[in-house]
PDB file of C-alpha atoms in Angstrom:
ATOM      1  CA  MET A   1     -16.765 -98.560  59.846  1.00  0.00           C
ATOM      2  CA  ASP A   2     -18.974 -96.197  61.848  1.00  0.00           C
ATOM      3  CA  SER A   3     -16.157 -95.660  64.343  1.00  0.00           C
ATOM      4  CA  ILE A   4     -13.771 -94.659  61.525  1.00  0.00           C
ATOM      5  CA  LYS A   5     -16.326 -92.186  60.155  1.00  0.00           C
ATOM      6  CA  HIS A   6     -16.888 -90.803  63.650  1.00  0.00           C
ATOM      7  CA  ALA A   7     -13.133 -90.374  64.253  1.00  0.00           C
ATOM      8  CA  ALA A   8     -12.680 -88.664  60.884  1.00  0.00           C
ATOM      9  CA  THR A   9     -15.596 -86.327  61.607  1.00  0.00           C
ATOM     10  CA  GLN A  10     -14.191 -85.474  65.031  1.00  0.00           C
ATOM     11  CA  PHE A  11     -10.782 -84.695  63.472  1.00  0.00           C
ATOM     12  CA  ILE A  12     -12.334 -82.424  60.827  1.00  0.00           C
ATOM     13  CA  LEU A  13     -14.331 -80.562  63.477  1.00  0.00           C
ATOM     14  CA  THR A  14     -11.432 -80.232  65.953  1.00  0.00           C
ATOM     15  CA  PRO A  15     -10.598 -76.542  66.587  1.00  0.00           C
ATOM     16  CA  GLU A  16      -6.843 -77.230  66.856  1.00  0.00           C
ATOM     17  CA  TYR A  17      -6.705 -78.391  63.250  1.00  0.00           C
ATOM     18  CA  HIS A  18      -9.112 -75.801  61.875  1.00  0.00           C
ATOM     19  CA  ASP A  19      -6.436 -73.514  60.378  1.00  0.00           C
ATOM     20  CA  LEU A  20      -4.646 -76.384  58.651  1.00  0.00           C
ATOM     21  CA  LEU A  21      -7.872 -77.853  57.309  1.00  0.00           C
ATOM     22  CA  SER A  22      -9.081 -74.448  56.119  1.00  0.00           C
ATOM     23  CA  ILE A  23      -5.932 -74.245  53.959  1.00  0.00           C
ATOM     24  CA  VAL A  24      -6.600 -77.723  52.553  1.00  0.00           C
ATOM     25  CA  LYS A  25     -10.210 -76.817  51.809  1.00  0.00           C
ATOM     26  CA  GLY A  26      -9.127 -73.518  50.252  1.00  0.00           C
ATOM     27  CA  PHE A  27      -6.854 -75.478  47.901  1.00  0.00           C
ATOM     28  CA  ARG A  28      -9.720 -77.842  47.067  1.00  0.00           C
ATOM     29  CA  ASN A  29     -12.205 -75.014  46.482  1.00  0.00           C
ATOM     30  CA  GLY A  30      -9.707 -73.178  44.276  1.00  0.00           C
ATOM     31  CA  LEU A  31      -9.332 -76.281  42.113  1.00  0.00           C
ATOM     32  CA  VAL A  32     -13.072 -76.848  41.823  1.00  0.00           C
ATOM     33  CA  TYR A  33     -13.964 -73.218  41.150  1.00  0.00           C
ATOM     34  CA  GLY A  34     -11.167 -72.761  38.622  1.00  0.00           C
ATOM     35  CA  ALA A  35     -12.257 -75.864  36.707  1.00  0.00           C
ATOM     36  CA  LYS A  36     -15.930 -74.841  36.782  1.00  0.00           C
ATOM     37  CA  ILE A  37     -15.148 -71.367  35.466  1.00  0.00           C
ATOM     38  CA  ARG A  38     -12.446 -72.131  32.900  1.00  0.00           C
ATOM     39  CA  PHE A  39     -13.676 -75.368  31.303  1.00  0.00           C
ATOM     40  CA  PRO A  40     -16.907 -74.019  29.757  1.00  0.00           C
ATOM     41  CA  HIS A  41     -15.217 -70.736  28.793  1.00  0.00           C
ATOM     42  CA  ALA A  42     -12.276 -72.472  27.124  1.00  0.00           C
ATOM     43  CA  LEU A  43     -14.585 -74.969  25.421  1.00  0.00           C
ATOM     44  CA  VAL A  44     -16.848 -72.283  23.932  1.00  0.00           C
ATOM     45  CA  MET A  45     -13.949 -70.058  22.836  1.00  0.00           C
ATOM     46  CA  THR A  46     -12.185 -73.047  21.264  1.00  0.00           C
ATOM     47  CA  LEU A  47     -15.266 -74.191  19.366  1.00  0.00           C
ATOM     48  CA  LEU A  48     -15.975 -70.673  18.150  1.00  0.00           C
ATOM     49  CA  PHE A  49     -12.532 -69.435  17.190  1.00  0.00           C
ATOM     50  CA  ARG A  50     -10.002 -72.279  16.848  1.00  0.00           C
ATOM     51  CA  ARG A  51      -9.638 -74.195  13.618  1.00  0.00           C
ATOM     52  CA  SER A  52      -7.737 -77.402  14.336  1.00  0.00           C
ATOM     53  CA  ASN A  53      -8.330 -81.091  14.915  1.00  0.00           C
ATOM     54  CA  PHE A  54     -10.331 -82.403  17.867  1.00  0.00           C
ATOM     55  CA  LYS A  55      -7.248 -83.656  19.730  1.00  0.00           C
ATOM     56  CA  ASP A  56      -5.513 -80.260  19.657  1.00  0.00           C
ATOM     57  CA  MET A  57      -8.684 -78.450  20.686  1.00  0.00           C
ATOM     58  CA  ALA A  58      -9.261 -80.871  23.590  1.00  0.00           C
ATOM     59  CA  ARG A  59      -5.637 -80.443  24.677  1.00  0.00           C
ATOM     60  CA  PHE A  60      -6.011 -76.642  24.650  1.00  0.00           C
ATOM     61  CA  VAL A  61      -9.223 -76.752  26.725  1.00  0.00           C
ATOM     62  CA  LEU A  62      -7.743 -79.131  29.293  1.00  0.00           C
ATOM     63  CA  LYS A  63      -4.490 -77.163  29.547  1.00  0.00           C
ATOM     64  CA  ALA A  64      -6.310 -73.873  30.155  1.00  0.00           C
ATOM     65  CA  THR A  65      -8.644 -75.522  32.682  1.00  0.00           C
ATOM     66  CA  LYS A  66      -5.745 -77.112  34.539  1.00  0.00           C
ATOM     67  CA  GLN A  67      -3.812 -73.846  34.705  1.00  0.00           C
ATOM     68  CA  HIS A  68      -6.795 -71.814  35.932  1.00  0.00           C
ATOM     69  CA  ALA A  69      -7.728 -74.393  38.571  1.00  0.00           C
ATOM     70  CA  ARG A  70      -4.140 -74.906  39.718  1.00  0.00           C
ATOM     71  CA  ASN A  71      -3.452 -71.179  40.013  1.00  0.00           C
ATOM     72  CA  LEU A  72      -6.555 -70.485  42.087  1.00  0.00           C
ATOM     73  CA  ALA A  73      -5.752 -73.471  44.314  1.00  0.00           C
ATOM     74  CA  PHE A  74      -2.142 -72.388  44.895  1.00  0.00           C
ATOM     75  CA  PHE A  75      -3.134 -68.778  45.456  1.00  0.00           C
ATOM     76  CA  ALA A  76      -5.741 -69.809  48.041  1.00  0.00           C
ATOM     77  CA  THR A  77      -3.122 -71.954  49.792  1.00  0.00           C
ATOM     78  CA  ILE A  78      -0.511 -69.189  49.944  1.00  0.00           C
ATOM     79  CA  TYR A  79      -3.031 -66.490  50.885  1.00  0.00           C
ATOM     80  CA  LYS A  80      -4.676 -68.460  53.687  1.00  0.00           C
ATOM     81  CA  THR A  81      -1.316 -69.668  55.030  1.00  0.00           C
ATOM     82  CA  LEU A  82       0.081 -66.131  55.187  1.00  0.00           C
ATOM     83  CA  LEU A  83      -3.080 -64.829  56.875  1.00  0.00           C
ATOM     84  CA  ILE A  84      -2.786 -67.510  59.552  1.00  0.00           C
ATOM     85  CA  VAL A  85       0.954 -66.838  60.068  1.00  0.00           C
ATOM     86  CA  GLN A  86       0.356 -63.093  60.446  1.00  0.00           C
ATOM     87  CA  ARG A  87      -2.580 -63.620  62.786  1.00  0.00           C
ATOM     88  CA  ARG A  88      -0.515 -65.891  64.999  1.00  0.00           C
ATOM     89  CA  MET A  89       2.419 -63.472  64.979  1.00  0.00           C
ATOM     90  CA  HIS A  90       0.314 -60.475  66.014  1.00  0.00           C
ATOM     91  CA  GLY A  91      -2.415 -62.190  68.015  1.00  0.00           C
ATOM     92  CA  LYS A  92      -5.157 -60.881  65.726  1.00  0.00           C
ATOM     93  CA  GLU A  93      -5.952 -60.318  62.062  1.00  0.00           C
ATOM     94  CA  ARG A  94      -5.145 -56.775  60.968  1.00  0.00           C
ATOM     95  CA  PRO A  95      -6.650 -54.977  57.926  1.00  0.00           C
ATOM     96  CA  MET A  96      -3.327 -54.914  56.024  1.00  0.00           C
ATOM     97  CA  ASP A  97      -2.722 -58.648  56.520  1.00  0.00           C
ATOM     98  CA  SER A  98      -4.986 -59.494  53.593  1.00  0.00           C
ATOM     99  CA  PHE A  99      -3.175 -56.958  51.390  1.00  0.00           C
ATOM    100  CA  LEU A 100       0.245 -58.411  52.211  1.00  0.00           C
ATOM    101  CA  ALA A 101      -0.926 -62.012  51.765  1.00  0.00           C
ATOM    102  CA  GLY A 102      -2.545 -61.086  48.440  1.00  0.00           C
ATOM    103  CA  LEU A 103       0.594 -59.238  47.338  1.00  0.00           C
ATOM    104  CA  VAL A 104       2.836 -62.253  47.921  1.00  0.00           C
ATOM    105  CA  GLY A 105       0.344 -64.775  46.533  1.00  0.00           C
ATOM    106  CA  GLY A 106      -0.386 -62.645  43.478  1.00  0.00           C
ATOM    107  CA  TYR A 107       3.298 -62.293  42.649  1.00  0.00           C
ATOM    108  CA  MET A 108       4.103 -65.964  43.188  1.00  0.00           C
ATOM    109  CA  VAL A 109       1.105 -67.445  41.375  1.00  0.00           C
ATOM    110  CA  PHE A 110      -0.075 -64.865  38.840  1.00  0.00           C
ATOM    111  CA  GLY A 111       3.239 -63.132  38.085  1.00  0.00           C
ATOM    112  CA  GLU A 112       3.820 -65.072  34.859  1.00  0.00           C
ATOM    113  CA  ASN A 113       2.418 -63.174  31.885  1.00  0.00           C
ATOM    114  CA  ASN A 114       0.251 -65.691  29.979  1.00  0.00           C
ATOM    115  CA  ASN A 115      -3.283 -65.694  28.573  1.00  0.00           C
ATOM    116  CA  VAL A 116      -4.986 -67.355  31.546  1.00  0.00           C
ATOM    117  CA  ASN A 117      -3.275 -65.123  34.114  1.00  0.00           C
ATOM    118  CA  GLN A 118      -3.997 -62.025  32.036  1.00  0.00           C
ATOM    119  CA  GLN A 119      -7.694 -62.841  31.873  1.00  0.00           C
ATOM    120  CA  ILE A 120      -7.928 -63.492  35.616  1.00  0.00           C
ATOM    121  CA  VAL A 121      -5.946 -60.382  36.583  1.00  0.00           C
ATOM    122  CA  LEU A 122      -7.841 -58.121  34.161  1.00  0.00           C
ATOM    123  CA  TYR A 123     -11.158 -59.498  35.416  1.00  0.00           C
ATOM    124  CA  LEU A 124     -10.116 -58.623  38.975  1.00  0.00           C
ATOM    125  CA  PHE A 125      -8.740 -55.245  37.915  1.00  0.00           C
ATOM    126  CA  SER A 126     -12.059 -54.160  36.418  1.00  0.00           C
ATOM    127  CA  ARG A 127     -13.921 -55.286  39.545  1.00  0.00           C
ATOM    128  CA  ILE A 128     -11.597 -53.501  41.962  1.00  0.00           C
ATOM    129  CA  MET A 129     -11.773 -50.291  39.919  1.00  0.00           C
ATOM    130  CA  MET A 130     -15.549 -50.380  40.330  1.00  0.00           C
ATOM    131  CA  GLY A 131     -15.120 -51.122  44.031  1.00  0.00           C
ATOM    132  CA  LEU A 132     -12.631 -48.285  44.529  1.00  0.00           C
ATOM    133  CA  ALA A 133     -14.988 -45.892  42.732  1.00  0.00           C
ATOM    134  CA  LYS A 134     -17.764 -46.835  45.184  1.00  0.00           C
ATOM    135  CA  LEU A 135     -15.551 -46.607  48.275  1.00  0.00           C
ATOM    136  CA  PRO A 136     -15.664 -42.790  48.737  1.00  0.00           C
ATOM    137  CA  VAL A 137     -19.475 -42.938  48.560  1.00  0.00           C
ATOM    138  CA  LYS A 138     -19.586 -45.735  51.140  1.00  0.00           C
ATOM    139  CA  LYS A 139     -17.263 -43.782  53.452  1.00  0.00           C
ATOM    140  CA  ASN A 140     -19.398 -40.625  52.998  1.00  0.00           C
ATOM    141  CA  VAL A 141     -16.468 -38.727  51.484  1.00  0.00           C
ATOM    142  CA  ILE A 142     -18.559 -37.724  48.467  1.00  0.00           C
ATOM    143  CA  ALA A 143     -22.231 -37.901  47.589  1.00  0.00           C
ATOM    144  CA  GLU A 144     -23.278 -40.608  45.153  1.00  0.00           C
ATOM    145  CA  PRO A 145     -23.021 -39.152  41.638  1.00  0.00           C
ATOM    146  CA  THR A 146     -25.879 -39.578  39.195  1.00  0.00           C
ATOM    147  CA  GLN A 147     -25.579 -40.780  35.595  1.00  0.00           C
ATOM    148  CA  THR A 148     -22.008 -42.006  36.045  1.00  0.00           C
ATOM    149  CA  PHE A 149     -22.492 -45.491  34.621  1.00  0.00           C
ATOM    150  CA  PRO A 150     -23.793 -44.386  31.196  1.00  0.00           C
ATOM    151  CA  ILE A 151     -20.798 -42.048  30.840  1.00  0.00           C
ATOM    152  CA  PHE A 152     -18.410 -44.761  32.013  1.00  0.00           C
ATOM    153  CA  ALA A 153     -19.941 -47.330  29.623  1.00  0.00           C
ATOM    154  CA  SER A 154     -19.788 -44.985  26.639  1.00  0.00           C
ATOM    155  CA  LEU A 155     -16.125 -44.098  27.322  1.00  0.00           C
ATOM    156  CA  VAL A 156     -15.163 -47.769  27.681  1.00  0.00           C
ATOM    157  CA  TRP A 157     -16.845 -48.716  24.396  1.00  0.00           C
ATOM    158  CA  ALA A 158     -15.486 -45.652  22.592  1.00  0.00           C
ATOM    159  CA  THR A 159     -11.947 -46.504  23.705  1.00  0.00           C
ATOM    160  CA  VAL A 160     -12.104 -50.207  22.875  1.00  0.00           C
ATOM    161  CA  MET A 161     -13.575 -49.565  19.423  1.00  0.00           C
ATOM    162  CA  PHE A 162     -10.915 -46.935  18.697  1.00  0.00           C
ATOM    163  CA  LEU A 163      -8.162 -49.341  19.734  1.00  0.00           C
ATOM    164  CA  PHE A 164      -9.709 -52.211  17.765  1.00  0.00           C
ATOM    165  CA  GLN A 165      -9.923 -50.160  14.588  1.00  0.00           C
ATOM    166  CA  ASN A 166      -6.589 -48.358  14.880  1.00  0.00           C
ATOM    167  CA  GLU A 167      -4.248 -50.229  17.256  1.00  0.00           C
ATOM    168  CA  ARG A 168      -5.700 -53.740  17.305  1.00  0.00           C
ATOM    169  CA  ASP A 169      -2.488 -55.519  18.276  1.00  0.00           C
ATOM    170  CA  VAL A 170      -2.441 -53.917  21.755  1.00  0.00           C
ATOM    171  CA  LEU A 171      -5.684 -55.711  22.699  1.00  0.00           C
ATOM    172  CA  GLN A 172      -5.831 -59.214  24.136  1.00  0.00           C
ATOM    173  CA  PRO A 173      -5.988 -61.962  21.462  1.00  0.00           C
ATOM    174  CA  SER A 174      -9.322 -63.293  22.775  1.00  0.00           C
ATOM    175  CA  LEU A 175     -10.857 -59.801  22.625  1.00  0.00           C
ATOM    176  CA  GLN A 176      -9.456 -59.301  19.136  1.00  0.00           C
ATOM    177  CA  ALA A 177     -11.008 -62.602  18.030  1.00  0.00           C
ATOM    178  CA  SER A 178     -14.404 -61.737  19.511  1.00  0.00           C
ATOM    179  CA  MET A 179     -14.461 -58.307  17.929  1.00  0.00           C
ATOM    180  CA  GLN A 180     -13.188 -59.639  14.593  1.00  0.00           C
ATOM    181  CA  TYR A 181     -16.100 -62.098  14.576  1.00  0.00           C
ATOM    182  CA  ILE A 182     -18.753 -59.477  15.388  1.00  0.00           C
ATOM    183  CA  TYR A 183     -17.566 -56.374  13.539  1.00  0.00           C
ATOM    184  CA  ILE A 184     -15.315 -57.505  10.677  1.00  0.00           C
ATOM    185  CA  ASP A 185     -16.503 -60.980   9.675  1.00  0.00           C
ATOM    186  CA  SER A 186     -20.040 -59.582   9.468  1.00  0.00           C
ATOM    187  CA  ASN A 187     -18.913 -57.573   6.432  1.00  0.00           C
ATOM    188  CA  ARG A 188     -18.276 -60.703   4.343  1.00  0.00           C
ATOM    189  CA  TRP A 189     -20.685 -63.140   2.690  1.00  0.00           C
ATOM    190  CA  ASN A 190     -21.379 -64.388  -0.807  1.00  0.00           C
ATOM    191  CA  THR A 191     -24.299 -66.775  -0.376  1.00  0.00           C
ATOM    192  CA  LEU A 192     -27.442 -66.938   1.719  1.00  0.00           C
ATOM    193  CA  LYS A 193     -25.877 -69.845   3.610  1.00  0.00           C
ATOM    194  CA  ASN A 194     -22.868 -67.944   4.897  1.00  0.00           C
ATOM    195  CA  PHE A 195     -25.021 -64.877   5.478  1.00  0.00           C
ATOM    196  CA  LEU A 196     -27.502 -66.623   7.772  1.00  0.00           C
ATOM    197  CA  TRP A 197     -25.756 -69.741   9.083  1.00  0.00           C
ATOM    198  CA  HIS A 198     -22.022 -70.081   8.520  1.00  0.00           C
ATOM    199  CA  ASN A 199     -19.769 -67.162   9.210  1.00  0.00           C
ATOM    200  CA  LYS A 200     -17.526 -67.736   6.194  1.00  0.00           C
TER     201      LYS A 200
END
């Protein structure tokens, strides 16, 4: 038994197989991370906003978790594979290799327009916009501005509230549901019970 464990350990640590095993582990880590992130989110959103039987709610949570985990796993596999192929073709990893690998992986895995993909892509979009805003400061192209975040935050909230009140259907369903709960459902009650405890 010890000899089998030793042989397996030696295989995992062998440099020749490192690229292949890094792809396998990327797939595994994508699955695990996707499940860890999506399951509690889907569970909470389902309990808060869905009105159906337990079986349907459980099915929804598991379906969303599976899709999130699967997509991250497949993206990691495609991305890491394309990085390795490009590195072997050119003898080194170039800065644009990650862009090209991400471009192909993003199209293949996240190109379908559905709720899970929208949430993931929009999450990334907001983060990269912040990153791109910081890039000129990092590269010493411009000096770091002061008081930008309060202005940014106020414009974001002003825009989302305007859209929610006047063009609600253009917002994501999950955002609509959250804002409905906070800003509209709080206008309705007829007993102390549904004022303090139950929403309706």
